[in-house]
Structure formats: structure tokens, C-alpha cells
PDB file of N, CA and C in Angstrom:
ATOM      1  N   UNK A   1      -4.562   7.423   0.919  1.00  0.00           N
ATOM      2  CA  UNK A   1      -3.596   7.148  -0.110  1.00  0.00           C
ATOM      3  C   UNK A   1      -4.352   6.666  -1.340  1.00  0.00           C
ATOM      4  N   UNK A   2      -4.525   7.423  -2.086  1.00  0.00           N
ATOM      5  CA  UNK A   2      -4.970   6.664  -3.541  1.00  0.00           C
ATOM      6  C   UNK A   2      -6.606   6.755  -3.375  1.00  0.00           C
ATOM      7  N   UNK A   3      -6.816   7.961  -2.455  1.00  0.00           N
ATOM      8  CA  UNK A   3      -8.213   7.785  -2.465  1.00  0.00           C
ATOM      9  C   UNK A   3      -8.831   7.626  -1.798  1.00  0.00           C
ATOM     10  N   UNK A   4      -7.711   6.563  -0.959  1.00  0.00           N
ATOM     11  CA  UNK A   4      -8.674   5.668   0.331  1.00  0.00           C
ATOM     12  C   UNK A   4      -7.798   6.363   1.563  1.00  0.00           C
ATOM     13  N   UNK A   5      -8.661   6.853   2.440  1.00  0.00           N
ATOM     14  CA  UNK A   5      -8.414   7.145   4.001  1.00  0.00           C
ATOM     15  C   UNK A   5      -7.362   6.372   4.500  1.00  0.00           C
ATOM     16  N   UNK A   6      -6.333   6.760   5.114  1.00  0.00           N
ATOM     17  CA  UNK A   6      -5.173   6.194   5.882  1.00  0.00           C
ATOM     18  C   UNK A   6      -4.241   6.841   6.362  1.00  0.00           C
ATOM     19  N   UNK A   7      -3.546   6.406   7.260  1.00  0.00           N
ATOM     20  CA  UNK A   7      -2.474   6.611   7.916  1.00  0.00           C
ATOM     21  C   UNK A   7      -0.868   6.951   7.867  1.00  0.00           C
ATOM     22  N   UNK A   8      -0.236   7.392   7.302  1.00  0.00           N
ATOM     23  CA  UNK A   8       1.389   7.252   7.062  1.00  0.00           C
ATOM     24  C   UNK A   8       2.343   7.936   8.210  1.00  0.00           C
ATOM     25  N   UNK A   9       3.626   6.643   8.372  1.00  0.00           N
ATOM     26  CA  UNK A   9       4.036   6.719   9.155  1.00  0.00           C
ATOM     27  C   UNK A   9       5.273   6.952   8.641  1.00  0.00           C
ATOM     28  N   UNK A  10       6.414   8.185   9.273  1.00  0.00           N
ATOM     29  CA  UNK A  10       7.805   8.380   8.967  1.00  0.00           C
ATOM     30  C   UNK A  10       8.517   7.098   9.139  1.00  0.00           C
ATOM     31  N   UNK A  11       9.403   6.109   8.537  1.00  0.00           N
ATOM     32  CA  UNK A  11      10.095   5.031   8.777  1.00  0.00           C
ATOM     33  C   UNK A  11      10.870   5.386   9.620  1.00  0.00           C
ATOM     34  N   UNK A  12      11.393   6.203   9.343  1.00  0.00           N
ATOM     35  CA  UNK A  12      12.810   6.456  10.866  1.00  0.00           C
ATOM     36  C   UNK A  12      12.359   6.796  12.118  1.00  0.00           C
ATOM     37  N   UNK A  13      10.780   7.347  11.879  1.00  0.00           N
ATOM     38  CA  UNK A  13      10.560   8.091  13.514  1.00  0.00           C
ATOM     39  C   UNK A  13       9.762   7.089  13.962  1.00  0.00           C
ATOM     40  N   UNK A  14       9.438   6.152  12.982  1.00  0.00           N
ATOM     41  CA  UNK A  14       8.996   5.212  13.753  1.00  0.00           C
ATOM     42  C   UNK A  14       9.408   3.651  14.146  1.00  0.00           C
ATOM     43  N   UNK A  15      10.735   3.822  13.342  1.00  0.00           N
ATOM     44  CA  UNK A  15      11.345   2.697  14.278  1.00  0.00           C
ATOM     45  C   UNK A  15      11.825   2.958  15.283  1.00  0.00           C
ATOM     46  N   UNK A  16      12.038   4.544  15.826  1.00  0.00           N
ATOM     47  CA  UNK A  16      12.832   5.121  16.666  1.00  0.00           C
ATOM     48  C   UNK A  16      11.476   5.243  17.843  1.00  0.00           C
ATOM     49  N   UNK A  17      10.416   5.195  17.514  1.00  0.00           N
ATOM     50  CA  UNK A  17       9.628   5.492  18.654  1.00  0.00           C
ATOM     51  C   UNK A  17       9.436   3.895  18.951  1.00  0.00           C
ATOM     52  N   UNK A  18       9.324   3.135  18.747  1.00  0.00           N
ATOM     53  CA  UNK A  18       9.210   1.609  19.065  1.00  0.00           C
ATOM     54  C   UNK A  18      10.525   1.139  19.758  1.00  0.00           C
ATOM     55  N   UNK A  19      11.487   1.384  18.967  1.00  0.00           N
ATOM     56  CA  UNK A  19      12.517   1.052  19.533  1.00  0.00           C
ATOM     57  C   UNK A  19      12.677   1.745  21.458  1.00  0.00           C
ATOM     58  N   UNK A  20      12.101   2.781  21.214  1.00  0.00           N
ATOM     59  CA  UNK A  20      11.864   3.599  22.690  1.00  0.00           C
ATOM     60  C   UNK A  20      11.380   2.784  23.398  1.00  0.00           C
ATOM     61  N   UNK A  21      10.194   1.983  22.958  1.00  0.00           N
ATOM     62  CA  UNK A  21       8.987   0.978  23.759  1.00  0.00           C
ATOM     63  C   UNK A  21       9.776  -0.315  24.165  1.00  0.00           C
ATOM     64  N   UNK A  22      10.857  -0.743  23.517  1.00  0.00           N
ATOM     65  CA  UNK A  22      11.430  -1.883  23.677  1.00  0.00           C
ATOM     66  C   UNK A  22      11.208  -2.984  22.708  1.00  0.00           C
ATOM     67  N   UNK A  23      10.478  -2.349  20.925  1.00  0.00           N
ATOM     68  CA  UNK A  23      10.207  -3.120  20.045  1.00  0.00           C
ATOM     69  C   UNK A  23      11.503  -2.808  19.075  1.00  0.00           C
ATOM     70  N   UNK A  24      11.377  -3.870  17.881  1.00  0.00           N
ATOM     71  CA  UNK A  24      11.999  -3.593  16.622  1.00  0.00           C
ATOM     72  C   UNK A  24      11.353  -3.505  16.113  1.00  0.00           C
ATOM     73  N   UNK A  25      11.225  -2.864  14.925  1.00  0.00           N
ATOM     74  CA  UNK A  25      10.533  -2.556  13.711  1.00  0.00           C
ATOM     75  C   UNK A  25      10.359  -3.720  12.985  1.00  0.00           C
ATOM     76  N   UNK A  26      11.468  -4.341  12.585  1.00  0.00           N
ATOM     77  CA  UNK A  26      11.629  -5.592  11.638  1.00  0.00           C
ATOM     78  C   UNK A  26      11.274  -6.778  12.352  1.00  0.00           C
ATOM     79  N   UNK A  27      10.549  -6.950  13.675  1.00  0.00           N
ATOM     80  CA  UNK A  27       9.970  -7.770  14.157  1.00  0.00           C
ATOM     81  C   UNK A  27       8.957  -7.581  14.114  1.00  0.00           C
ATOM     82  N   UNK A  28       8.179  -6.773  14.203  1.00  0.00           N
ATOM     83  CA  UNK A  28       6.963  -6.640  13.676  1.00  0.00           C
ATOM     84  C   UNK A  28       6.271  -6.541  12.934  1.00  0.00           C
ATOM     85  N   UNK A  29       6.799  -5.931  11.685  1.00  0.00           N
ATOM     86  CA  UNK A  29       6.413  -6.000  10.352  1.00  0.00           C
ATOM     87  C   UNK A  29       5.489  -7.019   9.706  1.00  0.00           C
ATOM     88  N   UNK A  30       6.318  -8.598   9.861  1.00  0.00           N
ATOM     89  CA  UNK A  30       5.691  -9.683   9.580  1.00  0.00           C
ATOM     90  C   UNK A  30       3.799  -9.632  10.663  1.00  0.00           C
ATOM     91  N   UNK A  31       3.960  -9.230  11.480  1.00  0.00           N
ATOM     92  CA  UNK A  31       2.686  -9.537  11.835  1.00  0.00           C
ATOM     93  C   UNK A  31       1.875  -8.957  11.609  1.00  0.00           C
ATOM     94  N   UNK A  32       2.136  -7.056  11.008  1.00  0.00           N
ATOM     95  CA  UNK A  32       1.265  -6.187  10.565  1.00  0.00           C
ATOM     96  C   UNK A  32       1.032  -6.505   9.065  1.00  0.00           C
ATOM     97  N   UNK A  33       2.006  -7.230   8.495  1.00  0.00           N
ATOM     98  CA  UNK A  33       1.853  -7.878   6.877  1.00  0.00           C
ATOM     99  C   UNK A  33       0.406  -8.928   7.121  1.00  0.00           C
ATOM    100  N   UNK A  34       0.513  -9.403   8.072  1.00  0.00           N
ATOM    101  CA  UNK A  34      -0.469 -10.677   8.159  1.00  0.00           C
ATOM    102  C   UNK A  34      -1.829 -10.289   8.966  1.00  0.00           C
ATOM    103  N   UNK A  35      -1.745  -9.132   8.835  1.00  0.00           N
ATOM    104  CA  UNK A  35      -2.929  -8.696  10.137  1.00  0.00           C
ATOM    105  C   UNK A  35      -3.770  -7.927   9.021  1.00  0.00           C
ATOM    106  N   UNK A  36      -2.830  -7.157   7.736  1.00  0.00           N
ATOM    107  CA  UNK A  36      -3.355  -6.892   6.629  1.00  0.00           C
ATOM    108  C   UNK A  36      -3.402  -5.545   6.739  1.00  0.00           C
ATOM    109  N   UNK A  37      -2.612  -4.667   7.758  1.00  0.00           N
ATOM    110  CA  UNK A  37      -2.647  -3.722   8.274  1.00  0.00           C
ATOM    111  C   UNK A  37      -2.338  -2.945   7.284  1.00  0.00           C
ATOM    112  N   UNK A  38      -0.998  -2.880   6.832  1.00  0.00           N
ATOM    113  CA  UNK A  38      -0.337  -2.406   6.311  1.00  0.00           C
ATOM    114  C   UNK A  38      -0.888  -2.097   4.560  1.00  0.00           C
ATOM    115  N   UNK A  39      -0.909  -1.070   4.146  1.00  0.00           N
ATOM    116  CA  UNK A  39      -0.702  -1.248   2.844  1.00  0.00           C
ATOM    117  C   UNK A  39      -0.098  -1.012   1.471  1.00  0.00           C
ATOM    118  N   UNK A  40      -0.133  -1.982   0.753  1.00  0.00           N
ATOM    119  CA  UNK A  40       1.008  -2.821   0.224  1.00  0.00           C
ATOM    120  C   UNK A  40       0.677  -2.572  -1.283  1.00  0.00           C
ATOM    121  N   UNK A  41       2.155  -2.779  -1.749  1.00  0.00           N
ATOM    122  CA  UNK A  41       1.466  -2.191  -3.298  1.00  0.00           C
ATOM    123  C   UNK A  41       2.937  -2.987  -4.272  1.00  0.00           C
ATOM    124  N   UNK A  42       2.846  -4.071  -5.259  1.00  0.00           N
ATOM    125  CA  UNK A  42       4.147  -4.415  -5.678  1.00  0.00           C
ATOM    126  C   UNK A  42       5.000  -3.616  -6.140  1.00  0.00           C
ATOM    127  N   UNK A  43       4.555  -2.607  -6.382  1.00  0.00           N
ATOM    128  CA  UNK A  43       5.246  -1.229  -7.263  1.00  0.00           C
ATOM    129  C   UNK A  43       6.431  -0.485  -6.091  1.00  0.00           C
ATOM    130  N   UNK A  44       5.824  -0.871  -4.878  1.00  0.00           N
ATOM    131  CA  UNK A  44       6.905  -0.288  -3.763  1.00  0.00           C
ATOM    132  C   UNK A  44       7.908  -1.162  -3.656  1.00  0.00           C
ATOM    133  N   UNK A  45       9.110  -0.809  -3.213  1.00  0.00           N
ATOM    134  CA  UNK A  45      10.419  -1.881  -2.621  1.00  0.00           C
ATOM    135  C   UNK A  45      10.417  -1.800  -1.198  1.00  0.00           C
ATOM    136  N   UNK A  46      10.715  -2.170  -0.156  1.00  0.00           N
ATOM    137  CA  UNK A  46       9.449  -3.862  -0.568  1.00  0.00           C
ATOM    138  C   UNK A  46       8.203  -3.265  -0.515  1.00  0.00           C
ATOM    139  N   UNK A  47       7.231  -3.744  -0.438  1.00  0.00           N
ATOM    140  CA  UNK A  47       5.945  -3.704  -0.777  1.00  0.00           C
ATOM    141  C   UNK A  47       5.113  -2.956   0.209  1.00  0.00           C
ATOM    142  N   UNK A  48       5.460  -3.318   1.401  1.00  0.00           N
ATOM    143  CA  UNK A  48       4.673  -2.846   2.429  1.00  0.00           C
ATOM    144  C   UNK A  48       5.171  -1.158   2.632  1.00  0.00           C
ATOM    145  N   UNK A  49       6.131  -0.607   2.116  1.00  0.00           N
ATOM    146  CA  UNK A  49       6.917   0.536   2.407  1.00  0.00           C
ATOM    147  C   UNK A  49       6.691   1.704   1.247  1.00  0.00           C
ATOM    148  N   UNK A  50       5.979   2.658   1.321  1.00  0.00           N
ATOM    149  CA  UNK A  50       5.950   3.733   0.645  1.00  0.00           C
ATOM    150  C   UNK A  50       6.592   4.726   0.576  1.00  0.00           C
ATOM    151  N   UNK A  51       6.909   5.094  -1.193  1.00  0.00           N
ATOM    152  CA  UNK A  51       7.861   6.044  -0.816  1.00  0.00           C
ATOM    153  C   UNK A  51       6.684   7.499  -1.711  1.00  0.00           C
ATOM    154  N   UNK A  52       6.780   8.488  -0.850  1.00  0.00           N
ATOM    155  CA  UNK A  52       6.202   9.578  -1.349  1.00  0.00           C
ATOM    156  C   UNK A  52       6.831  10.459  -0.999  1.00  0.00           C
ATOM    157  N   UNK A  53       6.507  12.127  -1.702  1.00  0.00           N
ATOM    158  CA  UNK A  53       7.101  13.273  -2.083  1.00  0.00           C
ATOM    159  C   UNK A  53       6.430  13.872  -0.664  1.00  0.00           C
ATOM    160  N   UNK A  54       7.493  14.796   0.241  1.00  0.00           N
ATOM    161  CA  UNK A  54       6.214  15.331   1.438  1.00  0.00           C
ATOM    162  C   UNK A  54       7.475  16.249   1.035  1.00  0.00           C
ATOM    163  N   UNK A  55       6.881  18.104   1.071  1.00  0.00           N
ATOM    164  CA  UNK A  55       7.397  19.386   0.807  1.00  0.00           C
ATOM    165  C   UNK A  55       8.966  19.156   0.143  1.00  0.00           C
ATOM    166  N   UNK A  56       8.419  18.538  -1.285  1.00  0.00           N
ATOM    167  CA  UNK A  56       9.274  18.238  -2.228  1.00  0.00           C
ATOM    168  C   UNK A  56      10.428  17.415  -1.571  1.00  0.00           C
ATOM    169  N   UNK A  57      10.692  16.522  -0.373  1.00  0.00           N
ATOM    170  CA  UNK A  57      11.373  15.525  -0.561  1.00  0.00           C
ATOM    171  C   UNK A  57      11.302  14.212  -0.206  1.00  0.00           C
ATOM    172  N   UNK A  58      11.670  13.217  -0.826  1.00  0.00           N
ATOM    173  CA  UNK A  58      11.478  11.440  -1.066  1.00  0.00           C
ATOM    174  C   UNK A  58      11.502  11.093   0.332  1.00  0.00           C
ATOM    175  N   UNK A  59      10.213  10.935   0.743  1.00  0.00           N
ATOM    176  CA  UNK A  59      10.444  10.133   2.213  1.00  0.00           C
ATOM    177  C   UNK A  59       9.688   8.745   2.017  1.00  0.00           C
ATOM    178  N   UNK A  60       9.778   7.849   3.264  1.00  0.00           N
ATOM    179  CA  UNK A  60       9.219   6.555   2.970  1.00  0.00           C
ATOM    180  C   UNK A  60       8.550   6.704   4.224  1.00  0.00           C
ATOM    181  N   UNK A  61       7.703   5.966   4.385  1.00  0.00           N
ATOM    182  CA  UNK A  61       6.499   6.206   4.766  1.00  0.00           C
ATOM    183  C   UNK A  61       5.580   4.250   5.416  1.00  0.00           C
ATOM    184  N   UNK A  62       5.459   3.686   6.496  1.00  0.00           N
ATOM    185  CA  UNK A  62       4.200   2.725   6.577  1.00  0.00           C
ATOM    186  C   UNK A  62       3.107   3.274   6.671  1.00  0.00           C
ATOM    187  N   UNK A  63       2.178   2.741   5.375  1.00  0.00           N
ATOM    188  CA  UNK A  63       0.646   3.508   5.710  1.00  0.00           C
ATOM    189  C   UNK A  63       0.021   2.572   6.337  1.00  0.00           C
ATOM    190  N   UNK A  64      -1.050   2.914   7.069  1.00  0.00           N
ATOM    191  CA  UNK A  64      -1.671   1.843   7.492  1.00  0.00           C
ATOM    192  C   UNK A  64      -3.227   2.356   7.137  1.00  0.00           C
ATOM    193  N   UNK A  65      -3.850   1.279   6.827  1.00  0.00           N
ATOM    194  CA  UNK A  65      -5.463   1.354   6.857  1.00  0.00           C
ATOM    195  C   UNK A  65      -6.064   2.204   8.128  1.00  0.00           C
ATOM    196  N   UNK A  66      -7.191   2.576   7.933  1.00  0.00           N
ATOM    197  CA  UNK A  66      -7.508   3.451   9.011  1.00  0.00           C
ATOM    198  C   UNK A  66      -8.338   2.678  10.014  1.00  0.00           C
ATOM    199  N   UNK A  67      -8.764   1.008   9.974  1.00  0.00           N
ATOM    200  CA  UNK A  67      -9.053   0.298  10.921  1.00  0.00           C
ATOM    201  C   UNK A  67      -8.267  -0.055  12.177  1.00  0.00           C
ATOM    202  N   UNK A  68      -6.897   0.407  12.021  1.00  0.00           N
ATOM    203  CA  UNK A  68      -5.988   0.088  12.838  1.00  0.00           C
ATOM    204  C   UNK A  68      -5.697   1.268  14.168  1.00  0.00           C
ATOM    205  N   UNK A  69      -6.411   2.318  13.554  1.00  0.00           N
ATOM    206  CA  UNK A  69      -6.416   3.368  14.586  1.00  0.00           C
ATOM    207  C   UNK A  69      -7.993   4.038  14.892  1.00  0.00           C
ATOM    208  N   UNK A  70      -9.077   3.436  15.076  1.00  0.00           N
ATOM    209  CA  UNK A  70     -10.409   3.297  14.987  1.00  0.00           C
ATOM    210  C   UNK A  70     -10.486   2.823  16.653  1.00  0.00           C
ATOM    211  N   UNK A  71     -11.306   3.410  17.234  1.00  0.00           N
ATOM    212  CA  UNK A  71     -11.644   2.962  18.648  1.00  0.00           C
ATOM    213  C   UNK A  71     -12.002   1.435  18.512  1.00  0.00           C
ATOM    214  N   UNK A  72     -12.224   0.565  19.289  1.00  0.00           N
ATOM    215  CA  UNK A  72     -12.776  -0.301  19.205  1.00  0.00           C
ATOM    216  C   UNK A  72     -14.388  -0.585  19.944  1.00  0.00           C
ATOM    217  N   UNK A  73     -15.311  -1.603  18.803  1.00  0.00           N
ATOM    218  CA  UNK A  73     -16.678  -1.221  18.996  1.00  0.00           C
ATOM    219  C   UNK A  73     -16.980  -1.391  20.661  1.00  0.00           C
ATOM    220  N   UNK A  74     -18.009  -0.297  21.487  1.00  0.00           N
ATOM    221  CA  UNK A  74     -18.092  -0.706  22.372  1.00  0.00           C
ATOM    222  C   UNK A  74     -19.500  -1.769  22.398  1.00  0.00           C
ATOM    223  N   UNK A  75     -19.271  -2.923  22.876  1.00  0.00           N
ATOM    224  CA  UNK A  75     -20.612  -3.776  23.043  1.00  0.00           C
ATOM    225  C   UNK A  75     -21.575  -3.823  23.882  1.00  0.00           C
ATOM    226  N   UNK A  76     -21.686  -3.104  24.893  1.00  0.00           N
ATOM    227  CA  UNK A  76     -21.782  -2.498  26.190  1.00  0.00           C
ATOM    228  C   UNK A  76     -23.143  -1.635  25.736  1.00  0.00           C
ATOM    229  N   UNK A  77     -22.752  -0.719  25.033  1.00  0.00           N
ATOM    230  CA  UNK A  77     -23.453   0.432  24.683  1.00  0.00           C
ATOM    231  C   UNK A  77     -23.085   1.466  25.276  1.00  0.00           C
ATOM    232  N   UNK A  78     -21.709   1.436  26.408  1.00  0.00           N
ATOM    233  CA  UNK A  78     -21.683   2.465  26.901  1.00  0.00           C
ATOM    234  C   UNK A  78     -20.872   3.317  26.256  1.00  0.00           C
TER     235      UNK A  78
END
């Protein structure tokens, strides 16, 4: 987004796939706000929520940084 490598997520398909898991969306939010996951821009309503053009129509979108979907380091070496 803007340059920088990341993630975007459909808002509806993905409260709908969480909601599958047994999460809410709006419960989690706050912790991906604070985890820094998310990114955020004041120009969006609200902030954390993007709205972009995908095959000419207004969808909204959570992007997330691309650290959030990155294996994690193995220390092991294996």
C-alpha cells in the first residue's frame, strides 16, 4: 500500500471468517491497533480501515503490515 508491501483484507469476509472461528471483529481490533499491526492512516474513517477502488468498486479493506504474516524466526536453525 503506498509503496510498502502488505496485506488487505475484505471487511465483510473477514469478519465473517472470524466470526466462523468464534471471534468478533470489533474485539479484536483494539489489540491489532496496539500490536501496530494494522495500518492506519487519519485520512481513513476510522483510521485503521481502508477504503480502496478494487475492479472499479469502493471496497474497505484491513491492511496489515507484512510482519504479521511472515513465518516466525526459527532459532533452532532448523
Amino acid at each position: 500500500m503506498d509503496g510498502v508491501p502488505s496485506v488487505g483484507l475484505l471487511a465483510q469476509k473477514l469478519k465473517e471468517a472470524l466470526s466462523r472461528a468464534g471471534y468478533e471483529l470489533e474485539s479484536v481490533i483494539p489489540s491489532w491497533r496496539e500490536a501496530g499491526v494494522l495500518v492506519e492512516n487519519p485520512a481513513y474513517r476510522p483510521p485503521y480501515l481502508a477504503k480502496k477502488k478494487m475492479s472499479g468498486t469502493q471496497v474497505r479493506l484491513y491492511v496489515f503490515t507484512p510482519d504479521v504474516f511472515a513465518a516466525p524466526d526459527d532459532e533452532d536453525g532448523e
